[in-house]
Structure formats: structure tokens, C-alpha cells
Amino acid sequence: MTDGKPPGRLRPARAEQVAGGSGTGRDTTGGPPVAGTGAPAGGPATGVGTAGARSRGTRAGGAHASLNPAAELGFSGDPGQHGDPGYGMLHAQRVWDGTLATNRLDDLGVNTERQRVETKDVTVSVGLLVDGWPEDVRACLQSVIDHTGARVLALDLGNVDGAGEVLDELCERHPERIAGWHVAEAPHWRGGTATWGESRGKLLRLDEAEVHVLMETNVVLRGDALTPLVAAVVEGAMAAGWKGVEAADGGAARTSVGVIPEWREGPGGTGPEWRTAGPGKVLALVGELIAVRRAQAIGALPEDACYGRYADLELSLALPGDLVVPHEPLPVALLGRHDVSSAYSDRESRRNYDGVLRMLRAS
């Protein structure tokens, strides 16, 4: 396979769609000006969205028709048109009703269905590292099968606690959806030689999809959480994730991309201070669930990382484009932490975070 050609169905970045921007919807011009008057041809503007509207003259019985029909509904057009103050509550109620109707459509899945149509021709794969916790592996894989149409690529590291056997069982049950591979090496955190970065790199190269989803096995989907992420990538984001982060207050290093927390050690804990960010564009994404343009992820992945903590942060910061969190809450749940020894976690996390700081200071 080759990664030199651009993905055929992913659009270039368009910030107003990726970040959720919108126009005002206001149109208060009444058409081209009448010669010698400077006034619009259709008379004064008649309100929001009524460009070029004309007076109807008189109503039956001689009563003059309103020159501002929008104002009768409580809308205002240009600054000189305030509408009838008595219709303020009517206007507010209609706006409120419209918002409720939109929310009800969201609840019914209309937006997700529209996104499915828009992304149906985009190829998507989910990449999973299987390194223990067999029941979580089962729940995670089954949730992807139940709620999405994505293909799953899973790499088992050493059949820790029988997790590789669970993978085999599900591969046999869903051969058209799950492809599994096994290596004899145990994961690095378990004393073996199979590292996070090298294993993730293998999954990216085994994949041929346009969008690759990095997912952890302690994550389960309660609904179709992938379509909104893929839709954001299709519309121009480089990657989209379930969770975004930004620098919190405290000790920090200022770089060309912003303020990045320094590593700290003390009574408050060990590690840098980050806080949740999003929805919309964010500084970085964390790795429980990230959809990314696969071709670009291959060059950005820190394949020398032995452990995943902060390596996902380094990956997202190295990607050359916008990172976003969708505006709608995603149906995702965590099953629990996959803890390793504290000494190993502290050592490898610090090593990965030093790589983040080196990369940013050099940028």
C-alpha cells in the first residue's frame, strides 16, 4: 500500500464548519437603490431575511398593509425597525420553541443520520492494542460491533490474562468485522519488549482506511460515537477526539503554540497540569478515542514511546492541522483505569512528557 496520494474523500480544512461557526442570517437590504434617492427599490428593509420584499399596498377594506411584516412577528430588521414591543414575548417564545424542536431532532438522531450519509464513502478502521483485562476487551470490541459499521484491527501482545483468547473468540464470531494478530512478546509495562509506539505503528501500517481511530480497551461505546468524529475529519479537521485538553494555571513553558504546563513533583501530585477543553478547536487530544487521518498519523506517531500515557498527547500535537472535539456529547463510557506499577508509570510518563516539551520548544 502507499500513503503518498491524498485521501480521495476527505475535504480540505474549512474552519467555519469544523469549529461550528455560522452566519447571522440577517438580511436587511431592500434591493438596489432607487435612482436619486439612495433608498432600496423595495422600500425600507422589511426585517430579517426579507431582502427585496415589497409592500402589498392596501388590504381589503382600505386598511394599509404593514410595511414591516417581520416586525408583526416580533422580529427587527435594520436599527430603525424595532417591531411592536408587545410582541417581545411572542418572539422569545418562538425562538425557544425552535430551539426545543432542534434539540428534539438531535435527540432523535437526525444529525447523526445526516453525518452517516455524508461519511458513508469514507473508509474507517478502529485500532486496538490488547494487553490484558479480557472482560474489558470483550465489552469494548462488542460495543464497536453493536454501534458502528467500522472494521476493527486488533493486535494482541502476549495473551496477557487470556485477553488474546477473547480476541480470537470475537474474531471467529465476526470475521467480516474484526481482524486480529498476535505477537508472543509481552507488553513493555509487563516486562516484555512490545512497546506502545511500535505496536500502534504496526496497526497504522496494517490499516488501509482513510480514517484510523485510536481506541483504548477500557472504553465502550453506548451509541454511535464514531460518526461525529469521522464527520469532523471529513469536514477538514486533522483529528477529532472524545476529549480535548489545554494548559491549566500554574508553572508553564511558553512556546510558539501556546502555554504548555511544566512537569511538577510535590504534594499536589506528579505530572503536568492540564484541564478539559472543548467543544470546538482544542490544543491537544487525549487518546481514549481519537479519529485521525491515517496517512498523517503515520508520520506524527511517537513510535519510540514505550507506554501510552502522554504519548497520545505528543501524537496529537505533532499532527499538522486542526484538532477538534465535536459539539454534541458522545455516547462513550470508561470501564475503569488500566493501572500499571506506579514506578513504571511515573518513569515512562515523564519520559514521554519530556518529548512533548522538547518538540514544542523547538517549534
Short mmCIF file of C-alpha atoms in Angstrom, two decimals:
data_model
loop_
_atom_site.label_atom_id
_atom_site.label_comp_id
_atom_site.label_asym_id
_atom_site.label_seq_id
_atom_site.Cartn_x
_atom_site.Cartn_y
_atom_site.Cartn_z
CA MET A 1 0.00 0.00 0.00
CA THR A 2 1.10 3.60 -0.39
CA ASP A 3 0.37 6.72 1.62
CA GLY A 4 1.64 9.27 -0.88
CA LYS A 5 -1.66 10.06 -2.52
CA PRO A 6 -4.16 12.33 -0.74
CA PRO A 7 -7.32 10.70 0.64
CA GLY A 8 -9.97 10.79 -2.04
CA ARG A 9 -12.97 11.73 0.09
CA LEU A 10 -11.58 13.89 2.90
CA ARG A 11 -12.11 17.60 2.29
CA PRO A 12 -9.58 20.36 2.97
CA ALA A 13 -9.97 22.31 6.18
CA ARG A 14 -12.93 24.69 6.31
CA ALA A 15 -12.85 26.41 9.67
CA GLU A 16 -16.43 27.61 9.69
CA GLN A 17 -17.64 24.01 9.50
CA VAL A 18 -15.06 22.35 11.69
CA ALA A 19 -15.43 24.85 14.51
CA GLY A 20 -19.18 25.12 14.24
CA GLY A 21 -19.30 28.73 13.04
CA SER A 22 -22.40 30.12 11.41
CA GLY A 23 -23.68 33.25 9.74
CA THR A 24 -26.12 35.68 11.32
CA GLY A 25 -28.97 35.01 8.95
CA ARG A 26 -29.65 38.76 8.86
CA ASP A 27 -30.54 40.31 5.51
CA THR A 28 -31.94 43.80 5.75
CA THR A 29 -31.40 45.21 2.29
CA GLY A 30 -34.46 46.02 0.30
CA GLY A 31 -32.96 45.69 -3.19
CA PRO A 32 -30.94 48.07 -5.36
CA PRO A 33 -31.35 51.81 -4.58
CA VAL A 34 -33.84 53.90 -6.48
CA ALA A 35 -32.05 56.45 -8.62
CA GLY A 36 -31.60 59.80 -6.86
CA THR A 37 -32.95 58.63 -3.50
CA GLY A 38 -30.45 56.17 -2.07
CA ALA A 39 -33.40 54.16 -0.79
CA PRO A 40 -33.79 50.48 -1.65
CA ALA A 41 -36.07 49.76 -4.58
CA GLY A 42 -38.46 47.78 -2.45
CA GLY A 43 -38.69 50.48 0.21
CA PRO A 44 -37.10 50.23 3.63
CA ALA A 45 -35.80 46.86 4.66
CA THR A 46 -38.60 44.73 5.99
CA GLY A 47 -36.67 42.73 8.51
CA VAL A 48 -34.55 39.65 8.95
CA GLY A 49 -34.30 37.52 5.84
CA THR A 50 -36.70 39.70 3.82
CA ALA A 51 -34.36 41.30 1.28
CA GLY A 52 -36.21 42.76 -1.66
CA ALA A 53 -39.65 42.40 -0.06
CA ARG A 54 -42.23 44.93 -1.30
CA SER A 55 -45.31 46.44 0.26
CA ARG A 56 -48.53 44.76 -0.87
CA GLY A 57 -50.32 48.13 -0.92
CA THR A 58 -53.64 48.00 0.93
CA ARG A 59 -55.64 45.24 2.44
CA ALA A 60 -59.28 44.61 1.56
CA GLY A 61 -61.43 47.34 3.07
CA GLY A 62 -58.82 50.05 2.57
CA ALA A 63 -56.57 49.27 5.54
CA HIS A 64 -52.94 49.69 4.69
CA ALA A 65 -50.79 46.57 4.77
CA SER A 66 -47.92 46.62 7.21
CA LEU A 67 -44.66 47.99 5.80
CA ASN A 68 -42.78 45.60 8.07
CA PRO A 69 -44.42 42.17 8.18
CA ALA A 70 -41.40 40.77 10.03
CA ALA A 71 -42.00 43.24 12.85
CA GLU A 72 -45.54 41.90 13.25
CA LEU A 73 -43.94 38.63 14.30
CA GLY A 74 -41.64 40.33 16.77
CA PHE A 75 -38.50 40.39 14.58
CA SER A 76 -36.47 43.51 13.93
CA GLY A 77 -34.63 44.34 10.74
CA ASP A 78 -32.38 47.37 10.43
CA PRO A 79 -31.74 49.60 13.50
CA GLY A 80 -34.73 51.77 12.66
CA GLN A 81 -37.17 48.89 12.83
CA HIS A 82 -37.84 47.68 16.34
CA GLY A 83 -41.12 45.88 15.80
CA ASP A 84 -44.02 46.10 18.16
CA PRO A 85 -42.75 45.88 21.77
CA GLY A 86 -45.87 43.93 22.59
CA TYR A 87 -44.60 41.06 20.52
CA GLY A 88 -41.36 40.59 22.50
CA MET A 89 -42.69 37.62 24.42
CA LEU A 90 -44.06 36.10 21.21
CA HIS A 91 -40.64 36.39 19.58
CA ALA A 92 -38.89 34.85 22.57
CA GLN A 93 -41.38 32.01 22.73
CA ARG A 94 -40.92 31.22 19.05
CA VAL A 95 -37.15 31.21 19.38
CA TRP A 96 -37.45 28.93 22.42
CA ASP A 97 -39.84 26.59 20.60
CA GLY A 98 -37.49 26.45 17.62
CA THR A 99 -34.55 25.58 19.88
CA LEU A 100 -36.55 22.82 21.56
CA ALA A 101 -37.55 21.44 18.17
CA THR A 102 -33.90 21.38 17.06
CA ASN A 103 -32.87 19.65 20.27
CA ARG A 104 -35.61 17.07 19.81
CA LEU A 105 -34.30 16.37 16.30
CA ASP A 106 -30.83 15.92 17.79
CA ASP A 107 -32.25 13.51 20.38
CA LEU A 108 -33.92 11.53 17.62
CA GLY A 109 -30.55 11.11 15.89
CA VAL A 110 -31.30 13.27 12.85
CA ASN A 111 -27.91 14.97 12.95
CA THR A 112 -26.08 11.68 13.34
CA GLU A 113 -28.03 10.19 10.45
CA ARG A 114 -27.11 13.18 8.27
CA GLN A 115 -23.46 12.69 9.23
CA ARG A 116 -23.69 8.99 8.34
CA VAL A 117 -24.87 9.92 4.86
CA GLU A 118 -22.06 12.46 4.47
CA THR A 119 -19.38 9.99 5.60
CA LYS A 120 -20.69 6.77 4.06
CA ASP A 121 -17.98 6.65 1.38
CA VAL A 122 -15.12 7.26 3.83
CA THR A 123 -13.25 4.13 4.97
CA VAL A 124 -12.79 3.86 8.74
CA SER A 125 -10.94 1.37 10.95
CA VAL A 126 -10.61 1.12 14.72
CA GLY A 127 -7.17 0.17 16.07
CA LEU A 128 -6.96 -1.67 19.42
CA LEU A 129 -3.99 -2.86 21.45
CA VAL A 130 -4.93 -5.93 23.52
CA ASP A 131 -2.63 -6.17 26.54
CA GLY A 132 -4.74 -7.69 29.31
CA TRP A 133 -8.10 -7.04 31.01
CA PRO A 134 -10.01 -9.65 28.95
CA GLU A 135 -13.51 -8.66 30.05
CA ASP A 136 -12.85 -5.06 29.09
CA VAL A 137 -11.56 -6.28 25.72
CA ARG A 138 -14.80 -8.19 25.20
CA ALA A 139 -17.02 -5.24 26.14
CA CYS A 140 -15.00 -2.75 24.07
CA LEU A 141 -14.99 -4.86 20.91
CA GLN A 142 -18.64 -5.79 21.21
CA SER A 143 -19.63 -2.14 21.58
CA VAL A 144 -17.87 -1.24 18.33
CA ILE A 145 -19.62 -4.11 16.54
CA ASP A 146 -23.02 -3.21 18.00
CA HIS A 147 -22.98 0.55 17.39
CA THR A 148 -20.81 1.22 14.33
CA GLY A 149 -20.00 -0.17 10.91
CA ALA A 150 -16.25 0.28 11.29
CA ARG A 151 -13.78 -2.54 10.81
CA VAL A 152 -11.59 -3.39 13.82
CA LEU A 153 -7.87 -4.12 13.69
CA ALA A 154 -6.61 -5.61 16.97
CA LEU A 155 -3.07 -6.55 17.97
CA ASP A 156 -2.68 -8.89 20.95
CA LEU A 157 0.51 -8.57 22.97
CA GLY A 158 1.41 -11.82 24.70
CA ASN A 159 -2.11 -13.06 25.56
CA VAL A 160 -1.98 -11.40 28.98
CA ASP A 161 -4.55 -12.99 31.34
CA GLY A 162 -6.23 -14.67 28.36
CA ALA A 163 -7.12 -11.42 26.59
CA GLY A 164 -5.81 -12.82 23.30
CA GLU A 165 -8.17 -15.76 23.59
CA VAL A 166 -11.11 -13.37 23.95
CA LEU A 167 -9.91 -11.62 20.79
CA ASP A 168 -9.81 -14.95 18.93
CA GLU A 169 -13.35 -15.77 20.07
CA LEU A 170 -14.71 -12.48 18.76
CA CYS A 171 -12.74 -12.75 15.51
CA GLU A 172 -14.38 -16.13 14.87
CA ARG A 173 -17.81 -14.70 15.65
CA HIS A 174 -17.38 -11.57 13.48
CA PRO A 175 -14.79 -12.46 10.80
CA GLU A 176 -16.06 -9.77 8.44
CA ARG A 177 -15.60 -7.05 11.05
CA ILE A 178 -12.58 -7.97 13.21
CA ALA A 179 -9.04 -8.78 12.09
CA GLY A 180 -6.70 -9.93 14.86
CA TRP A 181 -2.96 -10.52 15.09
CA HIS A 182 -0.87 -11.98 17.89
CA VAL A 183 2.74 -11.44 18.93
CA ALA A 184 4.50 -13.56 21.53
CA GLU A 185 6.16 -10.57 23.18
CA ALA A 186 4.51 -9.31 26.35
CA PRO A 187 3.73 -5.59 26.69
CA HIS A 188 6.56 -3.36 27.88
CA TRP A 189 4.74 -2.46 31.11
CA ARG A 190 4.66 -6.19 31.91
CA GLY A 191 8.43 -6.58 31.43
CA GLY A 192 8.27 -7.54 27.74
CA THR A 193 9.52 -5.86 24.59
CA ALA A 194 6.24 -4.91 22.87
CA THR A 195 6.02 -1.12 23.24
CA TRP A 196 3.01 1.18 22.78
CA GLY A 197 4.56 3.22 19.97
CA GLU A 198 5.86 0.29 17.94
CA SER A 199 2.58 -1.61 18.31
CA ARG A 200 0.46 1.41 17.34
CA GLY A 201 2.72 1.95 14.35
CA LYS A 202 2.12 -1.63 13.19
CA LEU A 203 -1.65 -1.12 13.37
CA LEU A 204 -1.44 2.10 11.35
CA ARG A 205 0.58 0.32 8.63
CA LEU A 206 -1.68 -2.72 8.58
CA ASP A 207 -4.63 -0.41 8.05
CA GLU A 208 -5.69 0.83 4.62
CA ALA A 209 -8.56 3.07 5.70
CA GLU A 210 -8.60 6.83 5.27
CA VAL A 211 -9.54 7.46 8.91
CA HIS A 212 -7.91 5.46 11.71
CA VAL A 213 -9.48 5.51 15.17
CA LEU A 214 -7.14 5.03 18.13
CA MET A 215 -9.24 3.45 20.87
CA GLU A 216 -8.32 2.05 24.28
CA THR A 217 -9.84 -1.20 25.52
CA ASN A 218 -11.16 0.43 28.71
CA VAL A 219 -13.58 2.46 26.55
CA VAL A 220 -17.04 1.29 25.47
CA LEU A 221 -19.50 2.90 23.08
CA ARG A 222 -23.10 3.35 24.27
CA GLY A 223 -24.12 4.51 20.79
CA ASP A 224 -22.51 5.58 17.52
CA ALA A 225 -19.72 7.78 18.84
CA LEU A 226 -17.55 7.34 15.75
CA THR A 227 -19.71 9.06 13.13
CA PRO A 228 -19.42 12.58 14.69
CA LEU A 229 -15.64 12.16 14.95
CA VAL A 230 -15.29 10.96 11.37
CA ALA A 231 -17.62 13.73 10.16
CA ALA A 232 -15.34 16.34 11.76
CA VAL A 233 -12.33 14.86 9.98
CA VAL A 234 -14.20 14.70 6.67
CA GLU A 235 -15.09 18.38 7.02
CA GLY A 236 -11.43 19.36 7.40
CA ALA A 237 -10.07 18.57 10.86
CA MET A 238 -6.81 16.64 11.05
CA ALA A 239 -8.11 14.71 14.04
CA ALA A 240 -11.18 14.68 16.29
CA GLY A 241 -11.43 13.21 19.75
CA TRP A 242 -13.72 12.49 22.64
CA LYS A 243 -11.70 14.71 25.00
CA GLY A 244 -9.59 17.81 24.45
CA VAL A 245 -7.15 19.46 26.85
CA GLU A 246 -5.48 22.80 27.38
CA ALA A 247 -2.93 24.18 29.80
CA ALA A 248 -4.14 24.84 33.33
CA ASP A 249 -2.87 27.64 35.58
CA GLY A 250 0.47 27.03 37.24
CA GLY A 251 4.05 26.52 36.17
CA ALA A 252 4.22 26.51 32.40
CA ALA A 253 6.54 26.91 29.44
CA ARG A 254 5.56 29.40 26.76
CA THR A 255 6.09 28.05 23.25
CA SER A 256 5.12 29.07 19.75
CA VAL A 257 1.89 27.08 20.05
CA GLY A 258 0.86 28.42 23.43
CA VAL A 259 1.44 27.75 27.10
CA ILE A 260 2.40 24.17 27.99
CA PRO A 261 2.49 23.02 31.64
CA GLU A 262 5.88 22.03 33.00
CA TRP A 263 6.29 18.75 34.86
CA ARG A 264 5.81 19.16 38.59
CA GLU A 265 6.57 16.95 41.54
CA GLY A 266 5.30 17.61 45.05
CA PRO A 267 2.45 17.22 47.49
CA GLY A 268 -0.07 18.07 44.77
CA GLY A 269 0.96 15.07 42.69
CA THR A 270 3.29 14.19 39.86
CA GLY A 271 2.89 15.40 36.32
CA PRO A 272 1.82 18.50 34.37
CA GLU A 273 -1.45 20.37 34.94
CA TRP A 274 -3.98 20.15 32.13
CA ARG A 275 -7.70 20.82 32.11
CA THR A 276 -10.51 19.65 29.88
CA ALA A 277 -11.09 21.76 26.75
CA GLY A 278 -13.75 21.87 24.03
CA PRO A 279 -16.03 21.56 22.29
CA GLY A 280 -14.60 23.04 19.12
CA LYS A 281 -10.89 23.53 18.36
CA VAL A 282 -8.52 22.45 21.12
CA LEU A 283 -4.78 22.49 21.73
CA ALA A 284 -4.47 18.72 22.13
CA LEU A 285 -6.48 15.49 22.28
CA VAL A 286 -6.16 12.63 24.73
CA GLY A 287 -6.11 9.13 23.48
CA GLU A 288 -9.03 7.09 24.78
CA LEU A 289 -10.80 7.77 21.48
CA ILE A 290 -9.25 9.75 18.59
CA ALA A 291 -10.14 9.65 14.89
CA VAL A 292 -7.26 10.82 12.69
CA ARG A 293 -6.26 11.00 9.03
CA ARG A 294 -4.21 7.80 8.84
CA ALA A 295 -1.59 8.95 6.34
CA GLN A 296 -0.65 11.93 8.51
CA ALA A 297 -0.76 9.91 11.75
CA ILE A 298 2.00 7.59 10.50
CA GLY A 299 4.50 10.45 10.42
CA ALA A 300 3.33 12.00 13.70
CA LEU A 301 3.18 8.89 15.91
CA PRO A 302 5.95 8.75 18.55
CA GLU A 303 7.00 5.17 17.80
CA ASP A 304 9.78 5.30 20.40
CA ALA A 305 7.20 5.62 23.23
CA CYS A 306 7.19 2.54 25.45
CA TYR A 307 3.96 3.46 27.26
CA GLY A 308 0.83 5.28 26.14
CA ARG A 309 0.48 7.99 28.78
CA TYR A 310 1.32 11.39 27.22
CA ALA A 311 2.37 9.62 24.01
CA ASP A 312 -1.15 10.27 22.73
CA LEU A 313 -0.64 13.93 23.64
CA GLU A 314 2.60 14.02 21.66
CA LEU A 315 0.86 12.42 18.68
CA SER A 316 -1.96 14.98 18.61
CA LEU A 317 0.43 17.94 18.99
CA ALA A 318 2.59 16.66 16.13
CA LEU A 319 -0.33 16.49 13.68
CA PRO A 320 -0.24 19.31 11.08
CA GLY A 321 -3.78 20.64 11.30
CA ASP A 322 -6.79 21.44 13.46
CA LEU A 323 -7.79 19.24 16.38
CA VAL A 324 -11.43 19.35 17.40
CA VAL A 325 -13.91 17.97 19.90
CA PRO A 326 -17.47 17.61 18.49
CA HIS A 327 -20.13 19.91 19.91
CA GLU A 328 -22.56 17.10 20.65
CA PRO A 329 -21.80 14.87 23.67
CA LEU A 330 -20.60 11.46 22.55
CA PRO A 331 -22.11 8.21 23.90
CA VAL A 332 -18.87 6.92 25.42
CA ALA A 333 -18.08 5.44 28.83
CA LEU A 334 -14.91 4.40 30.66
CA LEU A 335 -14.85 0.94 32.22
CA GLY A 336 -12.11 1.86 34.66
CA ARG A 337 -8.40 2.57 34.78
CA HIS A 338 -5.90 0.05 33.49
CA ASP A 339 -3.31 0.62 36.17
CA VAL A 340 0.31 -0.48 35.95
CA SER A 341 3.01 -0.20 38.58
CA SER A 342 3.39 3.37 39.83
CA ALA A 343 7.18 3.31 39.39
CA TYR A 344 6.86 2.24 35.75
CA SER A 345 4.07 4.74 35.06
CA ASP A 346 5.97 7.67 36.58
CA ARG A 347 9.19 6.85 34.72
CA GLU A 348 7.68 6.31 31.28
CA SER A 349 5.14 9.14 31.61
CA ARG A 350 7.94 11.58 32.47
CA ARG A 351 9.97 10.29 29.53
CA ASN A 352 7.07 10.83 27.14
CA TYR A 353 6.29 14.28 28.52
CA ASP A 354 9.90 15.37 28.15
CA GLY A 355 9.48 14.51 24.48
CA VAL A 356 6.38 16.74 24.32
CA LEU A 357 8.28 19.69 25.79
CA ARG A 358 11.31 19.18 23.53
CA MET A 359 9.09 19.11 20.48
CA LEU A 360 7.21 22.28 21.45
CA ARG A 361 10.26 24.28 22.49
CA ALA A 362 11.88 23.52 19.16
CA SER A 363 8.81 24.60 17.19
#
